Amino acid sequence: MEASVERLVFVREDEFTIARMAAEGGPGFIAAGRALAGIQPGETLRLTGEWADHARHGRRLAVTACERITPSTVPAIRAYLGSGLIRGIGPRLAQAIVGHFGEATLTVIDTEPDRLREVINIGPGRQAQIVEAWQEQRAIAALMLVLQGFAVSPLLAAKIYQVYGEQSAEVLATDPYRLIGQVRGIGFGIADRIALRSGVPEQSPQRVKAAIVDRLESAGARAGHCFLPLTALLAETAELIDQDRALIRRSLDALTAERRVVVEAHSGQTVVYPKEQHSREVSLAAQLTRLLQAKSRLPLRAYEEDPRLHDDQRAAMTLALTCTVSILTGGPGCGKSHTVRAIAATVRAMGGTVTLAAPTGKAAKRLSELTGLPAMTVHRMLAHTAPDDSLFPDSPAEADLIVVDEASMLDLHLATRLLAAIPTGSHLLLVGDSDQLPSIGPGRILADLLDVAEIARVRLTHVFRQAGDSGIIQAAHRIRAGELPALPGRGGFWFEEVDSPEEVAERVIHLATVAIPRKQNISPGQVQVLCPMRKGTTGTLEIGRTIQDRLNPARDELPEHWSGSSVFRPGDRVMPIRNNYEKNVFNGETATVTAVLPQDRLIRLTTDDGQPVEYGFDELDDLTHCYAISVHRAQGSEYPFVVAPLVNEAGGVMLRRRLLYTLVTRARSWVVLVGQRDALRLAVRQLGGRRNTGLTRRVAELQP
């Protein structure tokens, strides 16, 4: 049967899609199936399937095949053009265009586009925009058919076209491995499927090289490694493509000759780096050595010590003022922020300049709140953009003292850029909790630098009385020591024992949306759900979707837009997950969706700092919803109330002490863990593997 898409109802991660359909001259109905992947409101489809009864949705069509067809009737054409699929045309303009051209509308746009100016309110600029969007939509539709022939998700067509444009089909046909790393959502598996079905031989050097590079880059993205041991790389690549190790070694030698990878000795074994990671690690070690060996330019003179400082806080101040590079670390409640405030105040009193920074906007804001001093993100500091505040130097990266809080979040890329920007003679103070999770990106910068003997460091261990009364801080210190917290808890830390993952998820959702807001007389937005896993019953995807549907459900009077399995609605809380310097937004900041504009194919946000931002529909991979986020995403942030599931799903692969410790220390007033006692024990017991890095060795080798 033929029908047009009225609205998407649900899209699952595996692309199973439910949509509300309208049939010409018949009643509306619900269609469901993975064959519907990638459909958009306004499209006309030819569907094959069977009618079935569903407990929730009633009678619906279980779709087994779906073909996009050009709408031919006036109502279908009007719905197609007014749906937002074609940028520049909204419902009102669609009515005018179809009213003028009738059933010939799409033929006119395709073959006689200049005639669009016959319609009122369409000038040369709008006409060019419509034609460009029309051609793009046609190209993407053709690309979808090509991908379906390779048994690849049609959802990737728009992403491929966004990168390669009119060259997309040629790239797919001649060099599909180029897609890896350039098109989001395409890794080696998808590119390899396209290549093999296109006739690329299994032993092709092109294929083997792509597999080697994929294993190296996946190790960085998946586990934060900067390199892989040669034996591990050969084994993983052989398993991935089922080829002989001798063949893989020859391709690795070719990659080395092409300078795409670096092979070197490390701790008695041969290791392999991606070229980019190797260059950054070498550069970071050199920059750190430059700062360590520099003569201080800080205008040091006698100063008054704050009598409220503890002995180890005074030691930290002395090191920060006398050493060009130093580290201040310690757990919660030990006074790191108060120490930073005292150090910054002393430097300013001596006539020096100070910049306080943190890796994310949330962490910078929290640093400012805790110290009472202005702070900025490292990215803004590196862009030399200081707020209009005399407390910042004109060039923040060139201050006499630069303090970087939440230093455990620094990855190899950001740390390299940071140190390269600091002038010789300036002081760098890294502040962080070395027991928290390492960065999302490759490297373990803070932990590596703590292993460098030449770098001065102080660990604060004294827990101040007021902080010591907090059940959260007591639990955190027990977890850090490998001990189970007192259960069920007290003073802001609570553990609710629930066994079934389904019951855990429902209890977490109820606590976050109903129980805690009602008890504390707050909005649900002040309760943050943190999940150890992304997938599964208790992962961010499932729990986040349910919370979104309860707090901000679909409304017929408001537009929404589906991007993959995520739907964006006005009122949604979202977070950029990639830095965008053109938009001036950075990973970890939070914002609220203020408008969804199908006609312009974009959504509007307002950041928590009041900054308006626009994201095109083709940029929404850069955003994630905040209803439930991973513990990694919460690094550097603090929330009044935190609720988290803790279950032994997927063999407890994510249950690690650092993760649990980081989770618990994100809460200011309450943290409620819901789940299995065995999962809690496992998380406390398991330390997790160490990342493969060479920074400590490189810095040590450069010392006199």
Coordinates of C-alpha atoms in Angstrom, one line a residue, residues 189-631:
G189 CA 32.9 -2.8 10.0
I190 CA 30.6 -0.8 7.8
A191 CA 33.3 0.5 5.4
D192 CA 34.6 -3.1 5.1
R193 CA 31.1 -4.4 4.3
I194 CA 30.8 -1.9 1.5
A195 CA 34.3 -2.6 0.2
L196 CA 33.9 -6.4 0.1
R197 CA 30.5 -6.2 -1.6
S198 CA 32.1 -3.8 -4.1
G199 CA 34.7 -6.5 -5.0
V200 CA 37.7 -5.4 -2.9
P201 CA 39.8 -8.5 -2.3
E202 CA 40.0 -9.7 1.4
Q203 CA 43.8 -9.5 1.2
S204 CA 43.9 -6.1 -0.4
P205 CA 46.7 -3.9 1.2
Q206 CA 44.1 -1.1 1.3
R207 CA 41.9 -3.3 3.5
V208 CA 44.6 -4.5 5.8
K209 CA 46.0 -1.0 6.3
A210 CA 42.5 0.3 7.2
A211 CA 42.1 -2.5 9.7
I212 CA 45.4 -1.7 11.4
V213 CA 44.6 2.0 11.7
D214 CA 41.1 1.1 13.0
R215 CA 42.5 -1.1 15.8
L216 CA 44.9 1.7 16.8
E217 CA 42.3 4.5 16.8
S218 CA 39.7 2.3 18.4
A219 CA 42.1 1.6 21.3
G220 CA 42.3 5.3 21.8
A221 CA 38.6 6.0 21.5
R222 CA 37.5 2.9 23.5
A223 CA 40.1 2.6 26.2
G224 CA 42.1 5.8 26.1
H225 CA 45.3 4.1 24.9
C226 CA 48.0 6.2 23.1
F227 CA 49.6 3.0 21.7
L228 CA 49.2 -0.7 21.4
P229 CA 51.9 -3.3 21.9
L230 CA 52.9 -4.8 18.6
T231 CA 51.8 -8.3 19.5
A232 CA 48.4 -7.1 20.6
L233 CA 47.9 -5.0 17.5
L234 CA 48.8 -8.0 15.2
A235 CA 46.4 -10.3 17.1
E236 CA 43.5 -7.8 17.2
T237 CA 43.9 -7.0 13.5
A238 CA 44.1 -10.7 12.6
E239 CA 41.0 -11.4 14.5
L240 CA 39.2 -8.5 12.8
I241 CA 39.9 -9.4 9.2
D242 CA 40.8 -13.1 9.6
Q243 CA 44.1 -12.8 7.8
D244 CA 47.7 -14.0 8.3
R245 CA 49.9 -12.0 10.7
A246 CA 52.7 -12.0 8.2
L247 CA 50.5 -10.2 5.7
I248 CA 49.4 -7.7 8.5
R249 CA 53.1 -7.1 9.4
R250 CA 53.9 -6.2 5.8
S251 CA 51.1 -3.7 5.7
L252 CA 52.2 -2.3 9.0
D253 CA 55.7 -1.8 7.6
A254 CA 54.1 0.1 4.7
L255 CA 52.2 2.3 7.1
T256 CA 55.4 3.0 8.9
A257 CA 57.1 4.0 5.7
E258 CA 54.2 6.3 4.9
R259 CA 54.6 7.8 8.3
R260 CA 51.0 7.1 9.3
V261 CA 52.1 5.1 12.3
V262 CA 55.2 5.1 14.6
V263 CA 56.9 1.9 15.8
E264 CA 59.3 2.2 18.8
A265 CA 60.6 0.5 21.9
H266 CA 58.8 1.0 25.2
S267 CA 59.5 -0.7 28.6
G268 CA 61.1 -3.7 26.9
Q269 CA 58.5 -4.2 24.2
T270 CA 57.8 -3.0 20.7
V271 CA 54.7 -0.6 20.5
V272 CA 52.8 1.1 17.8
Y273 CA 51.4 4.6 17.9
P274 CA 49.1 6.4 15.5
K275 CA 51.2 9.2 14.1
E276 CA 49.1 11.9 15.6
Q277 CA 49.2 10.5 19.1
H278 CA 52.9 10.0 18.9
S279 CA 53.5 13.6 17.8
R280 CA 51.3 15.0 20.5
E281 CA 53.0 12.9 23.3
V282 CA 56.5 14.0 22.1
S283 CA 55.4 17.6 21.9
L284 CA 53.8 17.5 25.3
A285 CA 56.9 16.1 26.9
A286 CA 59.1 18.8 25.3
Q287 CA 56.7 21.6 26.4
L288 CA 56.6 20.3 29.9
T289 CA 60.4 20.1 30.1
R290 CA 60.6 23.7 28.8
L291 CA 58.3 24.9 31.6
L292 CA 60.0 22.8 34.3
Q293 CA 63.5 24.1 33.4
A294 CA 62.5 27.7 33.0
K295 CA 63.5 30.6 35.3
S296 CA 60.4 31.9 37.1
R297 CA 59.1 35.3 36.1
L298 CA 56.7 35.4 39.1
P299 CA 57.3 38.7 41.1
L300 CA 57.8 36.7 44.3
R301 CA 58.1 38.7 47.6
A302 CA 57.1 38.3 51.2
Y303 CA 53.4 37.6 51.8
E304 CA 51.0 36.9 54.6
E305 CA 49.9 33.4 55.1
D306 CA 46.2 32.7 55.6
P307 CA 46.0 31.4 59.2
R308 CA 43.1 29.1 58.3
L309 CA 45.3 27.0 55.9
H310 CA 46.3 23.6 57.0
D311 CA 49.9 22.6 56.9
D312 CA 49.6 20.7 53.6
Q313 CA 47.7 23.6 52.1
R314 CA 50.6 25.9 53.1
A315 CA 53.0 23.4 51.4
A316 CA 50.9 23.6 48.3
M317 CA 51.1 27.4 48.3
T318 CA 54.8 27.4 48.6
L319 CA 55.3 25.0 45.7
A320 CA 52.9 26.9 43.5
L321 CA 54.8 30.1 44.1
T322 CA 58.3 28.7 43.8
C323 CA 58.0 25.9 41.2
T324 CA 57.1 26.7 37.6
V325 CA 55.1 23.4 37.4
S326 CA 53.3 21.9 40.3
I327 CA 50.4 19.6 41.1
L328 CA 47.8 19.9 43.8
T329 CA 45.7 16.8 44.3
G330 CA 43.4 15.3 47.0
G331 CA 39.9 14.0 47.6
P332 CA 36.7 15.8 48.3
G333 CA 36.5 17.9 51.5
C334 CA 40.2 18.4 51.7
G335 CA 40.2 22.1 50.7
K336 CA 41.6 22.2 47.2
S337 CA 39.4 25.1 46.1
H338 CA 40.2 27.1 49.2
T339 CA 43.9 26.5 48.6
V340 CA 43.6 27.7 45.0
R341 CA 41.8 30.9 46.2
A342 CA 44.6 31.6 48.7
I343 CA 47.3 31.0 46.0
A344 CA 45.6 33.2 43.4
A345 CA 45.0 36.0 46.0
T346 CA 48.6 36.0 47.0
V347 CA 49.9 36.2 43.4
R348 CA 47.6 39.1 42.7
A349 CA 48.7 40.8 45.9
M350 CA 52.3 40.6 44.7
G351 CA 51.4 42.2 41.4
G352 CA 51.2 39.1 39.3
T353 CA 48.5 38.0 36.9
V354 CA 46.4 34.8 37.4
T355 CA 44.1 32.8 35.1
L356 CA 41.9 30.1 36.5
A357 CA 40.6 27.6 33.9
A358 CA 39.0 24.1 33.6
P359 CA 38.4 21.7 30.7
T360 CA 34.6 22.3 30.5
G361 CA 32.2 25.1 31.0
K362 CA 30.5 23.4 33.9
A363 CA 33.9 22.8 35.6
A364 CA 34.9 26.4 35.1
K365 CA 31.7 27.7 36.5
R366 CA 32.0 25.4 39.5
L367 CA 35.6 26.5 40.1
S368 CA 34.4 30.1 40.0
E369 CA 31.7 29.4 42.5
L370 CA 34.0 27.5 44.9
T371 CA 36.8 30.1 44.8
G372 CA 34.8 33.3 44.4
L373 CA 37.1 34.2 41.5
P374 CA 36.4 34.4 37.7
A375 CA 37.3 31.3 35.7
M376 CA 37.1 30.2 32.1
T377 CA 37.4 27.1 30.0
V378 CA 40.8 26.0 28.7
H379 CA 39.4 26.4 25.2
R380 CA 38.5 30.0 25.7
M381 CA 41.8 30.7 27.3
L382 CA 43.6 29.2 24.3
A383 CA 41.5 31.3 22.0
H384 CA 42.8 34.4 23.9
T385 CA 39.2 35.6 24.7
A386 CA 39.0 36.9 28.2
P387 CA 35.7 38.1 29.8
D388 CA 35.3 41.9 30.3
D389 CA 36.9 41.7 33.8
S390 CA 40.0 43.4 35.0
L391 CA 40.9 40.3 37.1
F392 CA 41.9 38.5 33.9
P393 CA 45.0 39.5 31.9
D394 CA 44.5 40.6 28.3
S395 CA 46.0 37.4 27.1
P396 CA 44.8 34.7 29.7
A397 CA 47.2 32.1 28.5
E398 CA 50.2 34.4 29.2
A399 CA 49.4 35.0 32.9
D400 CA 52.1 34.7 35.5
L401 CA 50.2 31.8 37.1
I402 CA 47.8 29.5 35.3
V403 CA 45.7 27.2 37.4
V404 CA 43.9 24.4 35.6
D405 CA 41.3 22.6 37.8
E406 CA 39.8 19.2 37.1
A407 CA 43.1 18.2 35.5
S408 CA 42.2 14.6 35.4
M409 CA 39.9 15.6 32.5
L410 CA 42.8 16.8 30.3
D411 CA 43.4 14.4 27.4
L412 CA 46.5 14.3 25.3
H413 CA 45.2 16.7 22.6
L414 CA 44.0 19.4 25.0
A415 CA 47.1 19.1 27.3
T416 CA 49.4 19.5 24.3
R417 CA 47.7 22.7 23.2
L418 CA 47.6 24.1 26.7
L419 CA 51.3 23.7 27.5
A420 CA 52.3 25.0 24.1
A421 CA 50.5 28.2 24.8
I422 CA 52.0 28.9 28.2
P423 CA 55.0 31.3 28.0
T424 CA 58.4 30.3 29.4
G425 CA 58.7 31.4 33.0
S426 CA 55.0 31.3 33.8
H427 CA 53.8 29.0 36.5
L428 CA 51.4 26.1 35.9
L429 CA 49.4 24.6 38.7
L430 CA 47.4 21.5 37.9
V431 CA 44.6 20.8 40.4
G432 CA 42.6 17.6 40.4
D433 CA 41.6 14.4 42.0
S434 CA 43.9 11.6 40.7
D435 CA 41.4 8.9 41.9
Q436 CA 38.7 10.1 39.5
L437 CA 38.1 8.8 36.0
P438 CA 40.7 9.8 33.4
S439 CA 39.8 11.8 30.4
I440 CA 37.4 10.7 27.7
G441 CA 40.0 11.1 25.1
P442 CA 43.4 9.3 24.9
G443 CA 46.0 9.7 27.7
R444 CA 46.1 9.8 31.5
I445 CA 47.8 13.2 31.9
L446 CA 47.4 13.9 35.6
A447 CA 48.4 10.4 36.6
D448 CA 51.3 10.3 34.3
L449 CA 52.7 13.7 35.6
L450 CA 52.3 12.5 39.2
D451 CA 54.7 9.7 38.2
V452 CA 57.4 12.2 37.1
A453 CA 59.7 12.7 40.1
E454 CA 60.9 16.1 39.0
I455 CA 57.4 17.6 39.2
A456 CA 56.5 19.1 42.6
R457 CA 53.3 17.9 44.1
V458 CA 51.2 18.0 47.3
R459 CA 48.3 15.7 48.1
L460 CA 45.8 17.2 50.6
T461 CA 44.7 14.5 53.0
H462 CA 43.1 16.4 55.9
V463 CA 39.3 16.3 55.7
F464 CA 37.9 19.4 57.2
R465 CA 35.2 18.9 59.9
Q466 CA 32.3 20.4 58.1
A467 CA 33.0 18.2 55.0
G468 CA 33.7 15.2 57.2
D469 CA 30.1 15.3 58.4
S470 CA 28.8 14.7 54.9
G471 CA 27.7 11.1 54.2
I472 CA 28.7 11.7 50.5
I473 CA 32.3 12.6 51.4
Q474 CA 32.5 9.7 53.9
A475 CA 31.3 7.3 51.3
A476 CA 33.7 8.7 48.7
H477 CA 36.8 8.2 50.9
R478 CA 35.8 4.7 51.8
I479 CA 35.3 3.8 48.1
R480 CA 38.7 5.4 47.3
A481 CA 40.3 3.2 49.9
G482 CA 38.6 0.1 48.5
E483 CA 36.1 -0.2 51.3
L484 CA 32.3 -0.7 51.0
P485 CA 30.4 2.5 52.2
A486 CA 28.2 2.1 55.2
L487 CA 24.8 0.8 54.0
P488 CA 22.1 1.8 53.5
G489 CA 23.8 5.1 54.1
R490 CA 23.4 8.4 55.9
G491 CA 23.8 12.2 55.6
G492 CA 23.2 12.4 51.8
F493 CA 24.5 9.0 50.7
W494 CA 21.8 6.3 50.3
F495 CA 21.8 2.9 48.7
E496 CA 18.5 1.2 47.8
E497 CA 18.8 -2.5 47.1
V498 CA 16.8 -3.6 44.1
D499 CA 17.6 -6.7 42.1
S500 CA 15.9 -6.7 38.7
P501 CA 17.4 -4.3 36.1
E502 CA 13.9 -3.4 35.0
E503 CA 12.8 -2.6 38.5
V504 CA 16.1 -0.6 39.1
A505 CA 15.4 1.5 36.0
E506 CA 11.8 2.2 37.0
R507 CA 12.9 3.1 40.5
V508 CA 15.6 5.5 39.3
I509 CA 13.1 7.2 36.9
H510 CA 10.5 7.6 39.7
L511 CA 13.1 9.0 42.1
A512 CA 14.4 11.5 39.5
T513 CA 11.0 12.7 38.2
V514 CA 8.6 12.3 41.2
A515 CA 9.9 11.3 44.6
I516 CA 13.0 13.6 45.1
P517 CA 11.4 16.6 43.5
R518 CA 8.3 16.2 45.6
K519 CA 10.2 15.6 48.9
Q520 CA 12.6 18.5 48.3
N521 CA 10.1 20.8 46.6
I522 CA 12.4 21.3 43.6
S523 CA 12.0 20.8 39.9
P524 CA 13.1 17.5 38.3
G525 CA 15.7 19.5 36.4
Q526 CA 17.7 19.7 39.7
V527 CA 18.0 15.9 39.8
Q528 CA 20.6 14.4 37.5
V529 CA 20.6 10.7 36.6
L530 CA 24.1 9.2 36.0
C531 CA 24.5 5.8 34.5
P532 CA 27.7 3.6 34.3
M533 CA 26.5 2.2 30.9
R534 CA 25.2 3.7 27.7
K535 CA 23.2 0.7 26.5
G536 CA 21.0 -1.8 28.3
T537 CA 18.0 -1.6 30.5
T538 CA 19.7 0.7 33.0
G539 CA 21.8 2.6 30.4
T540 CA 21.6 6.3 29.5
L541 CA 19.6 5.6 26.3
E542 CA 16.7 3.7 27.7
I543 CA 16.4 5.6 31.0
G544 CA 16.9 9.0 29.3
R545 CA 14.3 8.3 26.7
T546 CA 11.7 7.4 29.3
I547 CA 12.4 10.4 31.4
Q548 CA 12.2 12.6 28.4
D549 CA 8.8 11.1 27.5
R550 CA 7.5 11.7 31.0
L551 CA 8.9 15.2 31.5
N552 CA 8.7 16.6 28.0
P553 CA 6.3 14.4 25.9
A554 CA 5.4 14.9 22.3
R555 CA 2.7 17.5 21.7
D556 CA 0.8 17.9 18.5
E557 CA 0.9 21.7 18.6
L558 CA 4.7 21.8 18.8
P559 CA 7.2 20.6 16.1
E560 CA 9.8 18.0 16.9
H561 CA 12.7 16.5 14.9
W562 CA 14.1 12.9 15.0
S563 CA 17.8 12.5 14.4
G564 CA 18.5 8.8 14.4
S565 CA 17.0 7.4 17.6
S566 CA 16.9 10.8 19.4
V567 CA 14.1 13.2 19.2
F568 CA 14.5 17.0 19.9
R569 CA 11.6 19.0 21.3
P570 CA 11.3 22.5 22.7
G571 CA 12.2 22.4 26.4
D572 CA 14.7 19.5 26.1
R573 CA 17.9 19.8 28.1
V574 CA 20.9 19.0 25.9
M575 CA 24.7 19.1 26.1
P576 CA 27.2 19.6 23.2
I577 CA 29.6 16.6 23.1
R578 CA 32.1 18.3 20.8
N579 CA 33.8 21.6 20.8
N580 CA 32.6 24.0 18.2
Y581 CA 34.7 27.2 18.0
E582 CA 32.5 28.8 15.4
K583 CA 29.4 28.5 17.6
N584 CA 31.5 29.3 20.7
V585 CA 30.2 26.2 22.5
F586 CA 32.2 23.5 24.2
N587 CA 32.0 19.9 25.3
G588 CA 30.2 19.6 28.6
E589 CA 28.2 22.9 28.6
T590 CA 24.4 22.5 29.0
A591 CA 21.6 24.3 27.2
T592 CA 17.8 24.2 26.6
V593 CA 16.1 23.7 23.3
T594 CA 14.0 26.8 22.7
A595 CA 12.6 26.1 19.2
V596 CA 12.5 23.4 16.5
L597 CA 12.2 25.0 13.0
P598 CA 11.5 22.4 10.3
Q599 CA 11.3 25.0 7.6
D600 CA 14.9 26.1 8.3
R601 CA 16.0 22.6 9.3
L602 CA 17.6 23.7 12.5
I603 CA 17.0 23.9 16.3
R604 CA 17.6 26.9 18.5
L605 CA 19.3 26.5 22.0
T606 CA 20.0 28.9 24.8
T607 CA 23.0 27.9 26.9
D608 CA 22.9 28.1 30.7
D609 CA 25.0 31.3 30.3
G610 CA 22.2 32.8 28.2
Q611 CA 24.0 32.5 24.8
P612 CA 21.7 31.7 21.8
V613 CA 23.0 29.0 19.5
E614 CA 21.7 27.3 16.4
Y615 CA 22.3 23.7 15.2
G616 CA 21.3 22.5 11.8
F617 CA 19.5 19.2 11.5
D618 CA 22.7 17.7 10.0
E619 CA 24.7 18.8 13.1
L620 CA 22.6 17.1 15.8
D621 CA 25.1 14.3 16.3
D622 CA 27.1 17.0 18.2
L623 CA 24.3 17.1 20.9
T624 CA 23.2 14.6 23.5
H625 CA 20.2 14.8 25.9
C626 CA 20.8 15.5 29.6
Y627 CA 18.0 13.4 31.1
A628 CA 20.5 10.6 31.8
I629 CA 24.2 11.0 31.1
S630 CA 27.2 8.8 31.5
V631 CA 29.5 9.3 34.5

